[in-house]
């Protein structure tokens, strides 16, 4: 069991584990199979950051530092209705959020990030 610099247990990559399990299964069944594993972290952002991204990240970082200097912890910074706000970490995972892939907002995201349609 390895730990990171903060002393937290580092989990192993579940994707590599799953790939190994699938390969082992097909070896035992003697079926011919080829499996390619693509690390999903390469898919997070497919276009270069632009000036707007740079500015937004800078403002988020500044607000996070202001919150930390004010003695806050257990929060993240977000933009809600044109206001930068501190969001308690517990609120982020309260319920399951769904994205309407037919909404105007989602189409703006797709257009801005130049991603292909997923459907």
mmCIF file of C-alpha atoms in Angstrom:
data_model
loop_
_atom_site.group_PDB
_atom_site.id
_atom_site.type_symbol
_atom_site.label_atom_id
_atom_site.label_comp_id
_atom_site.label_asym_id
_atom_site.label_seq_id
_atom_site.Cartn_x
_atom_site.Cartn_y
_atom_site.Cartn_z
ATOM 1 C CA UNK A 1 0.000 0.000 0.000
ATOM 2 C CA UNK A 2 1.609 3.253 -1.148
ATOM 3 C CA UNK A 3 0.786 6.733 0.109
ATOM 4 C CA UNK A 4 1.035 10.184 -1.430
ATOM 5 C CA UNK A 5 2.903 13.141 0.091
ATOM 6 C CA UNK A 6 -0.087 13.954 2.327
ATOM 7 C CA UNK A 7 -0.237 10.435 3.745
ATOM 8 C CA UNK A 8 -3.365 9.430 1.818
ATOM 9 C CA UNK A 9 -3.537 5.898 0.448
ATOM 10 C CA UNK A 10 -2.956 5.903 -3.305
ATOM 11 C CA UNK A 11 -5.492 3.729 -5.089
ATOM 12 C CA UNK A 12 -4.431 1.724 -8.082
ATOM 13 C CA UNK A 13 -5.796 2.488 -11.540
ATOM 14 C CA UNK A 14 -9.075 0.579 -11.847
ATOM 15 C CA UNK A 15 -8.838 0.724 -15.647
ATOM 16 C CA UNK A 16 -5.570 -1.186 -15.715
ATOM 17 C CA UNK A 17 -6.924 -3.694 -13.186
ATOM 18 C CA UNK A 18 -10.061 -4.241 -15.261
ATOM 19 C CA UNK A 19 -7.985 -4.658 -18.428
ATOM 20 C CA UNK A 20 -5.927 -7.322 -16.655
ATOM 21 C CA UNK A 21 -9.055 -9.143 -15.511
ATOM 22 C CA UNK A 22 -10.505 -9.182 -19.027
ATOM 23 C CA UNK A 23 -7.235 -10.389 -20.588
ATOM 24 C CA UNK A 24 -6.924 -13.128 -17.935
ATOM 25 C CA UNK A 25 -10.508 -14.240 -18.577
ATOM 26 C CA UNK A 26 -9.922 -14.646 -22.293
ATOM 27 C CA UNK A 27 -6.661 -16.498 -21.663
ATOM 28 C CA UNK A 28 -8.529 -19.073 -19.573
ATOM 29 C CA UNK A 29 -11.236 -19.477 -22.234
ATOM 30 C CA UNK A 30 -8.546 -19.687 -24.957
ATOM 31 C CA UNK A 31 -10.493 -17.219 -27.112
ATOM 32 C CA UNK A 32 -8.519 -14.917 -29.379
ATOM 33 C CA UNK A 33 -8.873 -11.324 -28.260
ATOM 34 C CA UNK A 34 -7.078 -7.981 -28.508
ATOM 35 C CA UNK A 35 -7.791 -5.251 -25.964
ATOM 36 C CA UNK A 36 -6.653 -1.635 -26.184
ATOM 37 C CA UNK A 37 -6.729 0.518 -23.044
ATOM 38 C CA UNK A 38 -6.791 4.300 -23.473
ATOM 39 C CA UNK A 39 -6.128 6.296 -20.316
ATOM 40 C CA UNK A 40 -9.274 8.442 -19.838
ATOM 41 C CA UNK A 41 -7.278 11.383 -18.497
ATOM 42 C CA UNK A 42 -6.225 12.053 -22.088
ATOM 43 C CA UNK A 43 -9.865 12.650 -22.998
ATOM 44 C CA UNK A 44 -10.698 15.278 -20.398
ATOM 45 C CA UNK A 45 -9.809 18.285 -22.528
ATOM 46 C CA UNK A 46 -9.363 17.906 -26.260
ATOM 47 C CA UNK A 47 -8.745 21.529 -27.218
ATOM 48 C CA UNK A 48 -6.166 24.016 -26.023
ATOM 49 C CA UNK A 49 -7.191 26.492 -23.340
ATOM 50 C CA UNK A 50 -8.041 29.936 -24.652
ATOM 51 C CA UNK A 51 -7.838 33.387 -23.030
ATOM 52 C CA UNK A 52 -11.298 33.014 -21.493
ATOM 53 C CA UNK A 53 -10.307 29.707 -19.855
ATOM 54 C CA UNK A 54 -7.141 31.319 -18.552
ATOM 55 C CA UNK A 55 -9.032 34.248 -17.027
ATOM 56 C CA UNK A 56 -11.733 32.009 -15.514
ATOM 57 C CA UNK A 57 -9.176 29.697 -13.889
ATOM 58 C CA UNK A 58 -7.267 32.702 -12.555
ATOM 59 C CA UNK A 59 -10.383 34.151 -10.928
ATOM 60 C CA UNK A 60 -11.342 30.765 -9.449
ATOM 61 C CA UNK A 61 -7.840 30.426 -8.005
ATOM 62 C CA UNK A 62 -7.883 33.940 -6.535
ATOM 63 C CA UNK A 63 -11.237 33.308 -4.888
ATOM 64 C CA UNK A 64 -10.017 29.994 -3.481
ATOM 65 C CA UNK A 65 -7.011 31.747 -1.942
ATOM 66 C CA UNK A 66 -9.224 34.492 -0.484
ATOM 67 C CA UNK A 67 -11.430 31.831 1.113
ATOM 68 C CA UNK A 68 -8.443 29.983 2.557
ATOM 69 C CA UNK A 69 -6.962 33.230 3.952
ATOM 70 C CA UNK A 70 -10.353 33.935 5.521
ATOM 71 C CA UNK A 71 -10.008 30.644 7.409
ATOM 72 C CA UNK A 72 -12.404 28.570 5.330
ATOM 73 C CA UNK A 73 -11.790 24.936 4.456
ATOM 74 C CA UNK A 74 -13.783 22.134 2.883
ATOM 75 C CA UNK A 75 -15.044 24.268 0.020
ATOM 76 C CA UNK A 76 -14.600 24.834 -3.670
ATOM 77 C CA UNK A 77 -15.204 27.936 -5.745
ATOM 78 C CA UNK A 78 -17.755 28.087 -8.500
ATOM 79 C CA UNK A 79 -19.646 30.487 -10.721
ATOM 80 C CA UNK A 80 -23.388 30.497 -10.091
ATOM 81 C CA UNK A 81 -25.655 33.026 -11.817
ATOM 82 C CA UNK A 82 -22.729 35.365 -12.545
ATOM 83 C CA UNK A 83 -21.515 35.294 -8.905
ATOM 84 C CA UNK A 84 -18.376 33.567 -7.685
ATOM 85 C CA UNK A 85 -19.397 31.576 -4.627
ATOM 86 C CA UNK A 86 -17.910 29.223 -2.056
ATOM 87 C CA UNK A 87 -19.571 25.818 -2.300
ATOM 88 C CA UNK A 88 -19.219 23.379 0.615
ATOM 89 C CA UNK A 89 -17.648 20.121 -0.575
ATOM 90 C CA UNK A 90 -20.497 18.148 0.996
ATOM 91 C CA UNK A 91 -23.022 19.905 -1.238
ATOM 92 C CA UNK A 92 -21.251 18.865 -4.407
ATOM 93 C CA UNK A 93 -21.986 15.178 -3.908
ATOM 94 C CA UNK A 94 -25.441 15.420 -2.293
ATOM 95 C CA UNK A 95 -27.487 14.147 -5.201
ATOM 96 C CA UNK A 96 -27.154 12.915 -8.696
ATOM 97 C CA UNK A 97 -27.125 15.656 -11.280
ATOM 98 C CA UNK A 98 -28.141 14.999 -14.851
ATOM 99 C CA UNK A 99 -27.153 16.983 -17.893
ATOM 100 C CA UNK A 100 -29.838 17.508 -20.510
ATOM 101 C CA UNK A 101 -27.886 16.822 -23.707
ATOM 102 C CA UNK A 102 -30.655 18.503 -25.694
ATOM 103 C CA UNK A 103 -30.484 21.797 -23.777
ATOM 104 C CA UNK A 104 -29.118 25.057 -25.145
ATOM 105 C CA UNK A 105 -26.528 25.177 -22.365
ATOM 106 C CA UNK A 106 -25.112 21.770 -23.326
ATOM 107 C CA UNK A 107 -24.940 22.805 -26.981
ATOM 108 C CA UNK A 108 -23.006 25.912 -25.913
ATOM 109 C CA UNK A 109 -20.542 23.697 -24.042
ATOM 110 C CA UNK A 110 -20.117 21.454 -27.079
ATOM 111 C CA UNK A 111 -19.644 24.448 -29.366
ATOM 112 C CA UNK A 112 -17.199 26.240 -27.065
ATOM 113 C CA UNK A 113 -15.012 23.201 -26.438
ATOM 114 C CA UNK A 114 -15.294 21.974 -30.040
ATOM 115 C CA UNK A 115 -16.277 18.491 -28.937
ATOM 116 C CA UNK A 116 -18.119 16.061 -31.200
ATOM 117 C CA UNK A 117 -21.736 15.200 -30.479
ATOM 118 C CA UNK A 118 -21.971 12.086 -28.323
ATOM 119 C CA UNK A 119 -25.220 10.831 -29.814
#
